[in-house]
Amino acid sequence: MASGNAIRGSRVGAGPMGEAERGDTAPRVRVSYWCAKGHESVPSFAEEPGVAPPEVWDCPRCGLPAGQDREKPPQPPRTEPYKTHLAYVKERRTESDGEAILAEALEQLRKRRGE
């Protein structure tokens, strides 16, 4: 005897339905983008009046920014090297400032210890 579940093995959205059942798709426009490594990507966008496709698109192959001008693609972003805490401190203070702060801290420590 069957279990009585008429939609057994089905899921929402399954079946032989096509675009006619789901509705019309928006008109599409395909735009070519090139990155600095020469990769081309051609994503498609919904064509809407008054809305332009983005000027820059991330290359799906290498991750660099890609532009619509094949001859002049956007330059790769400049990455800053990792800086330590000491490097940031040295940007804000001169070496003489550091020596003065160290001398003051040592003086306070000696006073606490009774030296």
Short mmCIF file of C-alpha atoms in Angstrom, two decimals:
data_model
loop_
_atom_site.label_atom_id
_atom_site.label_comp_id
_atom_site.label_asym_id
_atom_site.label_seq_id
_atom_site.Cartn_x
_atom_site.Cartn_y
_atom_site.Cartn_z
CA MET A 1 0.00 0.00 0.00
CA ALA A 2 1.28 3.48 -0.87
CA SER A 3 2.10 5.90 1.91
CA GLY A 4 -0.41 8.48 0.71
CA ASN A 5 2.19 11.19 0.01
CA ALA A 6 1.35 12.31 -3.54
CA ILE A 7 4.36 14.61 -3.96
CA ARG A 8 6.92 12.17 -2.71
CA GLY A 9 10.32 12.76 -4.33
CA SER A 10 9.49 16.29 -5.42
CA ARG A 11 10.67 19.62 -4.15
CA VAL A 12 9.60 23.20 -4.61
CA GLY A 13 10.64 24.43 -8.04
CA ALA A 14 11.22 20.93 -9.42
CA GLY A 15 9.53 19.71 -12.52
CA PRO A 16 9.42 20.33 -16.24
CA MET A 17 8.57 23.99 -15.86
CA GLY A 18 10.42 26.34 -18.14
CA GLU A 19 10.73 30.09 -18.52
CA ALA A 20 7.10 30.30 -19.62
CA GLU A 21 6.01 29.08 -16.20
CA ARG A 22 8.39 31.33 -14.25
CA GLY A 23 7.78 34.54 -16.15
CA ASP A 24 9.78 36.60 -18.58
CA THR A 25 13.41 37.42 -17.93
CA ALA A 26 14.63 41.01 -18.02
CA PRO A 27 16.44 42.08 -21.19
CA ARG A 28 20.18 41.53 -20.74
CA VAL A 29 23.28 43.38 -21.91
CA ARG A 30 26.74 41.75 -21.98
CA VAL A 31 29.76 43.94 -21.24
CA SER A 32 33.43 42.99 -21.77
CA TYR A 33 35.96 43.83 -19.05
CA TRP A 34 39.76 43.41 -19.22
CA CYS A 35 42.22 43.26 -16.32
CA ALA A 36 45.92 44.22 -16.33
CA LYS A 37 46.87 40.58 -17.02
CA GLY A 38 44.78 40.55 -20.21
CA HIS A 39 41.96 38.33 -18.94
CA GLU A 40 38.54 39.09 -20.42
CA SER A 41 35.31 38.56 -18.49
CA VAL A 42 31.88 39.14 -19.99
CA PRO A 43 29.19 39.38 -17.29
CA SER A 44 25.62 40.14 -18.24
CA PHE A 45 23.50 42.81 -16.58
CA ALA A 46 19.81 43.63 -16.65
CA GLU A 47 19.23 46.34 -19.23
CA GLU A 48 17.41 49.21 -17.56
CA PRO A 49 16.91 52.73 -18.89
CA GLY A 50 19.14 55.26 -17.16
CA VAL A 51 21.29 52.60 -15.45
CA ALA A 52 24.79 51.96 -16.79
CA PRO A 53 26.88 48.86 -16.06
CA PRO A 54 29.69 49.40 -13.54
CA GLU A 55 32.91 50.95 -14.84
CA VAL A 56 35.11 48.45 -12.94
CA TRP A 57 34.54 44.73 -12.40
CA ASP A 58 36.67 42.22 -10.45
CA CYS A 59 38.37 39.69 -12.72
CA PRO A 60 37.08 36.21 -11.80
CA ARG A 61 40.41 34.58 -12.80
CA CYS A 62 42.96 36.69 -10.90
CA GLY A 63 40.92 39.08 -8.73
CA LEU A 64 42.44 42.27 -10.18
CA PRO A 65 40.17 45.16 -11.12
CA ALA A 66 39.03 45.06 -14.75
CA GLY A 67 37.80 47.93 -16.91
CA GLN A 68 35.92 48.29 -20.17
CA ASP A 69 38.91 49.75 -22.09
CA ARG A 70 41.03 46.89 -23.41
CA GLU A 71 44.02 49.15 -24.07
CA LYS A 72 44.01 50.85 -20.64
CA PRO A 73 42.86 48.40 -17.94
CA PRO A 74 42.85 49.65 -14.33
CA GLN A 75 46.16 49.33 -12.52
CA PRO A 76 46.44 46.73 -9.75
CA PRO A 77 45.94 48.22 -6.29
CA ARG A 78 49.11 49.05 -4.40
CA THR A 79 49.41 46.87 -1.34
CA GLU A 80 51.06 48.24 1.75
CA PRO A 81 53.54 45.90 3.43
CA TYR A 82 52.73 44.70 6.92
CA LYS A 83 53.94 47.13 9.58
CA THR A 84 54.79 46.27 13.14
CA HIS A 85 53.66 48.34 16.10
CA LEU A 86 57.21 49.69 16.38
CA ALA A 87 57.11 50.89 12.75
CA TYR A 88 53.94 52.90 13.47
CA VAL A 89 55.50 54.38 16.61
CA LYS A 90 58.61 55.39 14.67
CA GLU A 91 56.38 57.21 12.17
CA ARG A 92 54.91 59.34 14.96
CA ARG A 93 58.01 59.99 17.08
CA THR A 94 61.62 60.87 16.41
CA GLU A 95 64.45 58.87 17.91
CA SER A 96 65.25 61.70 20.35
CA ASP A 97 61.58 61.72 21.49
CA GLY A 98 61.83 57.99 22.13
CA GLU A 99 65.02 58.37 24.14
CA ALA A 100 63.41 61.12 26.27
CA ILE A 101 60.33 58.97 26.95
CA LEU A 102 62.53 55.99 27.85
CA ALA A 103 64.69 58.10 30.19
CA GLU A 104 61.56 59.43 31.93
CA ALA A 105 60.11 55.90 32.34
CA LEU A 106 63.42 54.60 33.74
CA GLU A 107 63.59 57.51 36.18
CA GLN A 108 60.09 56.73 37.48
CA LEU A 109 60.97 53.05 37.90
CA ARG A 110 64.12 53.89 39.87
CA LYS A 111 62.15 56.19 42.18
CA ARG A 112 59.66 53.40 42.93
CA ARG A 113 62.44 50.94 43.71
CA GLY A 114 64.29 53.46 45.88
CA GLU A 115 67.47 53.60 43.84
#
